[in-house]
Amino acid sequence: MKLLLKNANCFIVNKLEARDVLIEGDKITRISPTITDDTAHIIDCKQHLLAPGFIDLHIHLREPGGEQKETIQSGTKAAARGGFTTVASMPNTSPVPDDKASVQRLLKTISDTAVVRVLPYAAITKGLQGLELSSMEVLAKENIFAFTDDGVGIQTSDMMLRAMKEAAKYNKAIVAHCEDNSILYDGVVHQGEVSERLNLPGIPSTCESVQIARDVLLAEQANCHYHVCHVSTKESVRVIRDAKRAGIHVTAEVTPHHLLLNEEDILTDDPDFKMNPPLRGKEDQAALLDGLLDGTLDFIATDHAPHTKKEKAVGFRNAPFGIVGLETAFPLLYTYLVKTKKLTLEQLIGFLTKEPANAFDLPYGKIAENEVADLVLINLDKQETIDKKDFVSKSSNTPFHNWDVTGIPLLTIAAGKIVYEA
């Protein structure tokens, strides 16, 4: 089937151009000011923004084992609604994808049910327990994206160094959730103003930053690509900046919620504001945006982490960490960063497309002839109020309910197929 996208305001090589785009099969075959093809299905883009399909390299799909929260099908439908055409799924599932059989079962489910491209992570350690390395040589041959124990930090330097050396052999990245359990102190919120006001145990900033400092030196020794998940503190930004200046192969991501919120936004004991790492102070929030703008932080990832209403209905102390984010990411970032002139539209699109692709050498994130047809059409003028009851995701745990946003995805095309249409 051919698709002809007419009258698009097309984002090509960092600038907007009026273009028609012809898609044949899964590829873009022609881009031109005017294209005529009577054999194609024509979509009038009405001068709306046509951007590369977004890439999110940190999401949780929960399947297998947590299907009451999310499935691969429901999560990828939520991704499509948000304009994401490539997502990378974390391995904290049951069973954990830590051997050949579990990874092959996961890949089969992805093939059968996903509506956008899913790049699955495999576990660094068996069962995410941090005690024994997974069979990384075997797993690296099974089309996994990278290795991570996301959700828990690798606690010993020995285990992390051995993992990095193994991953480097097979040209795979080590992707790290950085959290030193010895100084976690059973915290549920940032150690600061809100922990004192709500009388909740706090998580110090150093819980994150000290592991990053350790790991960048280990990555230098192992000659491994080391990627830091969901950076949240100013100290972490400083460590990563210094590591990059030293020539260490480190990349890092930041979430929309850490860019848009800080601990002062937590007014009550509302577990929809409970995420890990937690919302930090104003200085941390400012440092994250500065780090994104100066290249210390490479791209934006949502850390989409669905939970059931029942799980989240028990207060900060007992509720699980995590919020959903796939369906709200672009409108929130466009409204509260681009329209407030903290980022340009070109920068935002880059942080959601070419920058994650560049960081992991992926062949996606651009609009060009003979490239895969991953595209999202966005009405930058359309306004909506976020309503968690309308989510495509099976879960609705968001702190952004009732926020007014502008810039709504209308159409998502993944590998040449329409996977979402408003």
PDB file of C-alpha atoms in Angstrom, residues 8-255:
ATOM      1  CA  ALA A   8       2.931  18.679   5.419  1.00  0.00           C
ATOM      2  CA  ASN A   9       5.094  21.092   7.366  1.00  0.00           C
ATOM      3  CA  CYS A  10       7.921  18.590   7.324  1.00  0.00           C
ATOM      4  CA  PHE A  11      10.792  18.493   9.810  1.00  0.00           C
ATOM      5  CA  ILE A  12      13.853  17.665   7.686  1.00  0.00           C
ATOM      6  CA  VAL A  13      17.454  18.085   8.882  1.00  0.00           C
ATOM      7  CA  ASN A  14      16.669  20.509  11.699  1.00  0.00           C
ATOM      8  CA  LYS A  15      14.317  22.765   9.770  1.00  0.00           C
ATOM      9  CA  LEU A  16      10.692  22.900   8.659  1.00  0.00           C
ATOM     10  CA  GLU A  17       9.872  22.693   4.966  1.00  0.00           C
ATOM     11  CA  ALA A  18       6.591  22.445   3.049  1.00  0.00           C
ATOM     12  CA  ARG A  19       6.735  18.977   1.507  1.00  0.00           C
ATOM     13  CA  ASP A  20       4.727  16.027   0.247  1.00  0.00           C
ATOM     14  CA  VAL A  21       5.925  12.593   1.367  1.00  0.00           C
ATOM     15  CA  LEU A  22       5.333   9.343  -0.520  1.00  0.00           C
ATOM     16  CA  ILE A  23       5.509   6.057   1.382  1.00  0.00           C
ATOM     17  CA  GLU A  24       5.711   2.670  -0.319  1.00  0.00           C
ATOM     18  CA  GLY A  25       5.784  -0.371   1.907  1.00  0.00           C
ATOM     19  CA  ASP A  26       7.802   0.516   5.002  1.00  0.00           C
ATOM     20  CA  LYS A  27      10.011   3.147   3.334  1.00  0.00           C
ATOM     21  CA  ILE A  28       9.826   6.803   2.377  1.00  0.00           C
ATOM     22  CA  THR A  29      10.431   6.731  -1.367  1.00  0.00           C
ATOM     23  CA  ARG A  30      10.031  10.379  -2.295  1.00  0.00           C
ATOM     24  CA  ILE A  31      10.002  13.806  -0.656  1.00  0.00           C
ATOM     25  CA  SER A  32       9.158  16.786  -2.835  1.00  0.00           C
ATOM     26  CA  PRO A  33       7.303  20.114  -2.788  1.00  0.00           C
ATOM     27  CA  THR A  34       4.589  18.471  -4.907  1.00  0.00           C
ATOM     28  CA  ILE A  35       3.918  14.793  -5.539  1.00  0.00           C
ATOM     29  CA  THR A  36       1.072  13.326  -7.582  1.00  0.00           C
ATOM     30  CA  ASP A  37       0.274   9.608  -7.400  1.00  0.00           C
ATOM     31  CA  ASP A  38      -3.264   8.441  -8.172  1.00  0.00           C
ATOM     32  CA  THR A  39      -2.490   4.938  -6.887  1.00  0.00           C
ATOM     33  CA  ALA A  40      -1.714   6.109  -3.346  1.00  0.00           C
ATOM     34  CA  HIS A  41      -4.003   6.684  -0.374  1.00  0.00           C
ATOM     35  CA  ILE A  42      -3.833  10.443   0.147  1.00  0.00           C
ATOM     36  CA  ILE A  43      -3.746  12.094   3.559  1.00  0.00           C
ATOM     37  CA  ASP A  44      -4.064  15.877   3.684  1.00  0.00           C
ATOM     38  CA  CYS A  45      -1.728  17.033   6.456  1.00  0.00           C
ATOM     39  CA  LYS A  46      -3.219  20.566   6.385  1.00  0.00           C
ATOM     40  CA  GLN A  47       0.145  22.232   7.053  1.00  0.00           C
ATOM     41  CA  HIS A  48       0.491  20.465  10.395  1.00  0.00           C
ATOM     42  CA  LEU A  49       3.925  19.454  11.684  1.00  0.00           C
ATOM     43  CA  LEU A  50       5.220  16.177  10.280  1.00  0.00           C
ATOM     44  CA  ALA A  51       8.072  14.912  12.456  1.00  0.00           C
ATOM     45  CA  PRO A  52      10.066  11.703  12.625  1.00  0.00           C
ATOM     46  CA  GLY A  53       8.422   9.115  14.835  1.00  0.00           C
ATOM     47  CA  PHE A  54       9.568   9.613  18.416  1.00  0.00           C
ATOM     48  CA  ILE A  55      11.998   7.219  20.098  1.00  0.00           C
ATOM     49  CA  ASP A  56      11.669   6.311  23.791  1.00  0.00           C
ATOM     50  CA  LEU A  57      14.503   4.150  25.070  1.00  0.00           C
ATOM     51  CA  HIS A  58      13.109   3.681  28.570  1.00  0.00           C
ATOM     52  CA  ILE A  59       9.619   2.265  29.081  1.00  0.00           C
ATOM     53  CA  HIS A  60       7.981  -0.521  31.063  1.00  0.00           C
ATOM     54  CA  LEU A  61       5.477  -2.757  29.274  1.00  0.00           C
ATOM     55  CA  ARG A  62       4.988  -5.122  32.274  1.00  0.00           C
ATOM     56  CA  GLU A  63       4.340  -8.190  30.124  1.00  0.00           C
ATOM     57  CA  PRO A  64       4.968 -10.964  31.022  1.00  0.00           C
ATOM     58  CA  GLY A  65       3.745 -11.116  34.609  1.00  0.00           C
ATOM     59  CA  GLY A  66       2.164  -7.683  35.068  1.00  0.00           C
ATOM     60  CA  GLU A  67      -0.562  -7.693  32.442  1.00  0.00           C
ATOM     61  CA  GLN A  68      -3.042  -6.081  34.848  1.00  0.00           C
ATOM     62  CA  LYS A  69      -0.890  -2.927  34.617  1.00  0.00           C
ATOM     63  CA  GLU A  70       0.075  -2.993  30.937  1.00  0.00           C
ATOM     64  CA  THR A  71       0.593  -5.369  28.059  1.00  0.00           C
ATOM     65  CA  ILE A  72       2.881  -5.122  25.085  1.00  0.00           C
ATOM     66  CA  GLN A  73      -0.178  -4.411  22.974  1.00  0.00           C
ATOM     67  CA  SER A  74      -1.727  -1.757  25.238  1.00  0.00           C
ATOM     68  CA  GLY A  75       1.625  -0.109  25.948  1.00  0.00           C
ATOM     69  CA  THR A  76       2.561   0.137  22.294  1.00  0.00           C
ATOM     70  CA  LYS A  77      -0.884   1.520  21.477  1.00  0.00           C
ATOM     71  CA  ALA A  78      -0.250   4.185  24.112  1.00  0.00           C
ATOM     72  CA  ALA A  79       3.127   4.822  22.499  1.00  0.00           C
ATOM     73  CA  ALA A  80       1.505   5.233  19.094  1.00  0.00           C
ATOM     74  CA  ARG A  81      -1.005   7.709  20.487  1.00  0.00           C
ATOM     75  CA  GLY A  82       1.902   9.724  21.868  1.00  0.00           C
ATOM     76  CA  GLY A  83       3.751   9.716  18.531  1.00  0.00           C
ATOM     77  CA  PHE A  84       6.356   7.113  19.508  1.00  0.00           C
ATOM     78  CA  THR A  85       7.305   4.567  16.857  1.00  0.00           C
ATOM     79  CA  THR A  86      10.318   2.985  18.581  1.00  0.00           C
ATOM     80  CA  VAL A  87      10.402   2.046  22.256  1.00  0.00           C
ATOM     81  CA  ALA A  88      12.805   0.021  24.387  1.00  0.00           C
ATOM     82  CA  SER A  89      11.214  -2.146  27.067  1.00  0.00           C
ATOM     83  CA  MET A  90      12.787  -2.753  30.460  1.00  0.00           C
ATOM     84  CA  PRO A  91      13.339  -6.276  31.805  1.00  0.00           C
ATOM     85  CA  ASN A  92      11.739  -6.037  35.262  1.00  0.00           C
ATOM     86  CA  THR A  93       9.033  -8.518  34.322  1.00  0.00           C
ATOM     87  CA  SER A  94       8.150 -12.021  35.513  1.00  0.00           C
ATOM     88  CA  PRO A  95       9.941 -13.983  34.280  1.00  0.00           C
ATOM     89  CA  VAL A  96      12.914 -11.701  33.793  1.00  0.00           C
ATOM     90  CA  PRO A  97      14.412 -11.925  30.267  1.00  0.00           C
ATOM     91  CA  ASP A  98      17.729 -13.295  31.481  1.00  0.00           C
ATOM     92  CA  ASP A  99      18.119 -16.439  29.373  1.00  0.00           C
ATOM     93  CA  LYS A 100      17.607 -17.524  25.786  1.00  0.00           C
ATOM     94  CA  ALA A 101      14.179 -19.088  26.277  1.00  0.00           C
ATOM     95  CA  SER A 102      12.643 -16.113  28.096  1.00  0.00           C
ATOM     96  CA  VAL A 103      13.992 -13.654  25.541  1.00  0.00           C
ATOM     97  CA  GLN A 104      12.688 -15.724  22.638  1.00  0.00           C
ATOM     98  CA  ARG A 105       9.226 -15.877  24.235  1.00  0.00           C
ATOM     99  CA  LEU A 106       9.308 -12.115  24.720  1.00  0.00           C
ATOM    100  CA  LEU A 107      10.342 -11.514  21.112  1.00  0.00           C
ATOM    101  CA  LYS A 108       7.484 -13.752  19.928  1.00  0.00           C
ATOM    102  CA  THR A 109       4.931 -11.763  21.947  1.00  0.00           C
ATOM    103  CA  ILE A 110       6.354  -8.520  20.598  1.00  0.00           C
ATOM    104  CA  SER A 111       6.118  -9.829  17.037  1.00  0.00           C
ATOM    105  CA  ASP A 112       2.526 -10.976  17.578  1.00  0.00           C
ATOM    106  CA  THR A 113       1.065  -8.016  19.475  1.00  0.00           C
ATOM    107  CA  ALA A 114       3.157  -4.822  19.307  1.00  0.00           C
ATOM    108  CA  VAL A 115       1.880  -2.007  17.095  1.00  0.00           C
ATOM    109  CA  VAL A 116       5.182  -0.076  17.113  1.00  0.00           C
ATOM    110  CA  ARG A 117       8.803  -1.205  17.124  1.00  0.00           C
ATOM    111  CA  VAL A 118       9.902  -2.650  20.480  1.00  0.00           C
ATOM    112  CA  LEU A 119      13.593  -3.077  21.329  1.00  0.00           C
ATOM    113  CA  PRO A 120      13.761  -5.331  24.394  1.00  0.00           C
ATOM    114  CA  TYR A 121      16.434  -5.054  27.042  1.00  0.00           C
ATOM    115  CA  ALA A 122      17.890  -8.138  28.688  1.00  0.00           C
ATOM    116  CA  ALA A 123      18.929  -8.319  32.314  1.00  0.00           C
ATOM    117  CA  ILE A 124      22.501  -7.745  33.432  1.00  0.00           C
ATOM    118  CA  THR A 125      22.117 -10.217  36.283  1.00  0.00           C
ATOM    119  CA  LYS A 126      19.961 -13.286  36.715  1.00  0.00           C
ATOM    120  CA  GLY A 127      16.585 -12.370  38.125  1.00  0.00           C
ATOM    121  CA  LEU A 128      17.783  -8.761  38.532  1.00  0.00           C
ATOM    122  CA  GLN A 129      19.279  -9.950  41.819  1.00  0.00           C
ATOM    123  CA  GLY A 130      22.744  -8.504  41.301  1.00  0.00           C
ATOM    124  CA  LEU A 131      24.421 -11.763  42.300  1.00  0.00           C
ATOM    125  CA  GLU A 132      25.263 -13.587  39.053  1.00  0.00           C
ATOM    126  CA  LEU A 133      25.729 -12.297  35.528  1.00  0.00           C
ATOM    127  CA  SER A 134      23.246 -13.377  32.899  1.00  0.00           C
ATOM    128  CA  SER A 135      24.576 -15.360  29.946  1.00  0.00           C
ATOM    129  CA  MET A 136      25.400 -12.174  28.077  1.00  0.00           C
ATOM    130  CA  GLU A 137      27.095 -13.891  25.142  1.00  0.00           C
ATOM    131  CA  VAL A 138      23.981 -15.972  24.488  1.00  0.00           C
ATOM    132  CA  LEU A 139      21.591 -13.064  24.997  1.00  0.00           C
ATOM    133  CA  ALA A 140      23.554 -10.720  22.750  1.00  0.00           C
ATOM    134  CA  LYS A 141      22.805 -13.068  19.830  1.00  0.00           C
ATOM    135  CA  GLU A 142      19.039 -12.908  20.450  1.00  0.00           C
ATOM    136  CA  ASN A 143      18.314  -9.437  19.061  1.00  0.00           C
ATOM    137  CA  ILE A 144      18.216  -7.706  22.451  1.00  0.00           C
ATOM    138  CA  PHE A 145      18.821  -3.978  22.580  1.00  0.00           C
ATOM    139  CA  ALA A 146      21.161  -3.604  25.554  1.00  0.00           C
ATOM    140  CA  PHE A 147      21.656  -4.833  29.122  1.00  0.00           C
ATOM    141  CA  THR A 148      20.124  -3.310  32.238  1.00  0.00           C
ATOM    142  CA  ASP A 149      18.893  -4.176  35.718  1.00  0.00           C
ATOM    143  CA  ASP A 150      16.619  -1.131  35.667  1.00  0.00           C
ATOM    144  CA  GLY A 151      14.722  -0.697  38.900  1.00  0.00           C
ATOM    145  CA  VAL A 152      17.719  -1.629  41.023  1.00  0.00           C
ATOM    146  CA  GLY A 153      21.300  -0.435  41.055  1.00  0.00           C
ATOM    147  CA  ILE A 154      24.225  -2.814  40.610  1.00  0.00           C
ATOM    148  CA  GLN A 155      25.599  -2.648  44.137  1.00  0.00           C
ATOM    149  CA  THR A 156      29.189  -3.858  43.785  1.00  0.00           C
ATOM    150  CA  SER A 157      31.959  -2.496  41.622  1.00  0.00           C
ATOM    151  CA  ASP A 158      33.116  -6.000  40.814  1.00  0.00           C
ATOM    152  CA  MET A 159      29.753  -7.016  39.358  1.00  0.00           C
ATOM    153  CA  MET A 160      29.445  -3.809  37.335  1.00  0.00           C
ATOM    154  CA  LEU A 161      32.975  -4.051  35.960  1.00  0.00           C
ATOM    155  CA  ARG A 162      32.490  -7.672  34.909  1.00  0.00           C
ATOM    156  CA  ALA A 163      29.172  -6.776  33.262  1.00  0.00           C
ATOM    157  CA  MET A 164      30.757  -3.898  31.368  1.00  0.00           C
ATOM    158  CA  LYS A 165      33.626  -6.035  30.120  1.00  0.00           C
ATOM    159  CA  GLU A 166      31.204  -8.701  28.887  1.00  0.00           C
ATOM    160  CA  ALA A 167      28.858  -6.195  27.242  1.00  0.00           C
ATOM    161  CA  ALA A 168      31.768  -4.497  25.485  1.00  0.00           C
ATOM    162  CA  LYS A 169      32.744  -7.809  23.883  1.00  0.00           C
ATOM    163  CA  TYR A 170      29.410  -7.931  22.081  1.00  0.00           C
ATOM    164  CA  ASN A 171      29.115  -4.194  21.366  1.00  0.00           C
ATOM    165  CA  LYS A 172      26.187  -3.776  23.749  1.00  0.00           C
ATOM    166  CA  ALA A 173      25.610  -0.935  26.173  1.00  0.00           C
ATOM    167  CA  ILE A 174      25.223  -1.193  29.919  1.00  0.00           C
ATOM    168  CA  VAL A 175      22.190   0.890  30.895  1.00  0.00           C
ATOM    169  CA  ALA A 176      22.091   1.745  34.579  1.00  0.00           C
ATOM    170  CA  HIS A 177      19.517   2.657  37.166  1.00  0.00           C
ATOM    171  CA  CYS A 178      21.864   4.283  39.659  1.00  0.00           C
ATOM    172  CA  GLU A 179      20.955   3.783  43.299  1.00  0.00           C
ATOM    173  CA  ASP A 180      23.274   2.944  46.184  1.00  0.00           C
ATOM    174  CA  ASN A 181      21.158   0.867  48.555  1.00  0.00           C
ATOM    175  CA  SER A 182      23.492   1.542  51.482  1.00  0.00           C
ATOM    176  CA  ILE A 183      22.372   5.192  51.529  1.00  0.00           C
ATOM    177  CA  LEU A 184      18.815   4.705  50.286  1.00  0.00           C
ATOM    178  CA  TYR A 185      17.436   4.595  53.837  1.00  0.00           C
ATOM    179  CA  ASP A 186      14.072   3.186  52.688  1.00  0.00           C
ATOM    180  CA  GLY A 187      13.298   6.583  51.197  1.00  0.00           C
ATOM    181  CA  VAL A 188      10.162   7.245  49.202  1.00  0.00           C
ATOM    182  CA  VAL A 189      10.653  10.908  48.265  1.00  0.00           C
ATOM    183  CA  HIS A 190      13.552  13.321  47.831  1.00  0.00           C
ATOM    184  CA  GLN A 191      15.357  14.149  51.062  1.00  0.00           C
ATOM    185  CA  GLY A 192      14.453  17.790  51.428  1.00  0.00           C
ATOM    186  CA  GLU A 193      11.574  20.159  52.015  1.00  0.00           C
ATOM    187  CA  VAL A 194       8.787  17.770  51.078  1.00  0.00           C
ATOM    188  CA  SER A 195      10.125  14.822  53.083  1.00  0.00           C
ATOM    189  CA  GLU A 196      10.176  17.024  56.161  1.00  0.00           C
ATOM    190  CA  ARG A 197       6.751  18.562  55.516  1.00  0.00           C
ATOM    191  CA  LEU A 198       5.049  15.215  54.898  1.00  0.00           C
ATOM    192  CA  ASN A 199       7.167  13.323  57.460  1.00  0.00           C
ATOM    193  CA  LEU A 200       8.344  10.800  54.876  1.00  0.00           C
ATOM    194  CA  PRO A 201      11.724   9.045  54.656  1.00  0.00           C
ATOM    195  CA  GLY A 202      13.932  10.847  52.157  1.00  0.00           C
ATOM    196  CA  ILE A 203      16.239   9.653  49.366  1.00  0.00           C
ATOM    197  CA  PRO A 204      19.454  11.726  49.297  1.00  0.00           C
ATOM    198  CA  SER A 205      20.815  12.983  45.997  1.00  0.00           C
ATOM    199  CA  THR A 206      24.086  11.152  46.596  1.00  0.00           C
ATOM    200  CA  CYS A 207      22.223   7.844  46.436  1.00  0.00           C
ATOM    201  CA  GLU A 208      22.205   8.367  42.661  1.00  0.00           C
ATOM    202  CA  SER A 209      25.313  10.409  41.970  1.00  0.00           C
ATOM    203  CA  VAL A 210      27.855   8.240  43.798  1.00  0.00           C
ATOM    204  CA  GLN A 211      27.017   5.223  41.632  1.00  0.00           C
ATOM    205  CA  ILE A 212      27.345   7.282  38.475  1.00  0.00           C
ATOM    206  CA  ALA A 213      30.759   8.510  39.645  1.00  0.00           C
ATOM    207  CA  ARG A 214      31.843   4.919  40.261  1.00  0.00           C
ATOM    208  CA  ASP A 215      30.445   3.642  36.999  1.00  0.00           C
ATOM    209  CA  VAL A 216      31.971   6.179  34.636  1.00  0.00           C
ATOM    210  CA  LEU A 217      35.424   5.184  35.870  1.00  0.00           C
ATOM    211  CA  LEU A 218      34.586   1.511  35.460  1.00  0.00           C
ATOM    212  CA  ALA A 219      33.274   2.194  31.949  1.00  0.00           C
ATOM    213  CA  GLU A 220      36.554   3.892  31.099  1.00  0.00           C
ATOM    214  CA  GLN A 221      38.454   0.828  32.284  1.00  0.00           C
ATOM    215  CA  ALA A 222      36.152  -1.602  30.441  1.00  0.00           C
ATOM    216  CA  ASN A 223      35.900   0.519  27.269  1.00  0.00           C
ATOM    217  CA  CYS A 224      32.140   0.097  27.422  1.00  0.00           C
ATOM    218  CA  HIS A 225      29.231   2.288  26.357  1.00  0.00           C
ATOM    219  CA  TYR A 226      27.623   3.247  29.657  1.00  0.00           C
ATOM    220  CA  HIS A 227      24.191   4.887  29.691  1.00  0.00           C
ATOM    221  CA  VAL A 228      22.602   6.532  32.728  1.00  0.00           C
ATOM    222  CA  CYS A 229      18.843   6.244  33.155  1.00  0.00           C
ATOM    223  CA  HIS A 230      16.577   9.080  34.360  1.00  0.00           C
ATOM    224  CA  VAL A 231      19.172  11.513  35.723  1.00  0.00           C
ATOM    225  CA  SER A 232      17.646  13.613  38.509  1.00  0.00           C
ATOM    226  CA  THR A 233      20.294  15.541  40.454  1.00  0.00           C
ATOM    227  CA  LYS A 234      22.662  18.424  39.818  1.00  0.00           C
ATOM    228  CA  GLU A 235      25.546  16.335  41.187  1.00  0.00           C
ATOM    229  CA  SER A 236      24.809  13.614  38.639  1.00  0.00           C
ATOM    230  CA  VAL A 237      24.852  16.154  35.822  1.00  0.00           C
ATOM    231  CA  ARG A 238      28.229  17.421  37.022  1.00  0.00           C
ATOM    232  CA  VAL A 239      29.719  13.927  37.137  1.00  0.00           C
ATOM    233  CA  ILE A 240      28.448  13.050  33.653  1.00  0.00           C
ATOM    234  CA  ARG A 241      29.704  16.350  32.244  1.00  0.00           C
ATOM    235  CA  ASP A 242      33.172  15.727  33.672  1.00  0.00           C
ATOM    236  CA  ALA A 243      33.167  12.152  32.339  1.00  0.00           C
ATOM    237  CA  LYS A 244      32.312  13.312  28.824  1.00  0.00           C
ATOM    238  CA  ARG A 245      35.071  15.906  28.959  1.00  0.00           C
ATOM    239  CA  ALA A 246      37.439  13.083  29.884  1.00  0.00           C
ATOM    240  CA  GLY A 247      36.429  11.170  26.746  1.00  0.00           C
ATOM    241  CA  ILE A 248      34.535   8.392  28.517  1.00  0.00           C
ATOM    242  CA  HIS A 249      31.760   6.809  26.436  1.00  0.00           C
ATOM    243  CA  VAL A 250      28.823   7.809  28.610  1.00  0.00           C
ATOM    244  CA  THR A 251      25.345   8.876  27.534  1.00  0.00           C
ATOM    245  CA  ALA A 252      22.405   9.909  29.679  1.00  0.00           C
ATOM    246  CA  GLU A 253      18.684  10.588  29.594  1.00  0.00           C
ATOM    247  CA  VAL A 254      16.238  12.805  31.476  1.00  0.00           C
ATOM    248  CA  THR A 255      12.486  12.378  31.885  1.00  0.00           C
TER     249      THR A 255
END
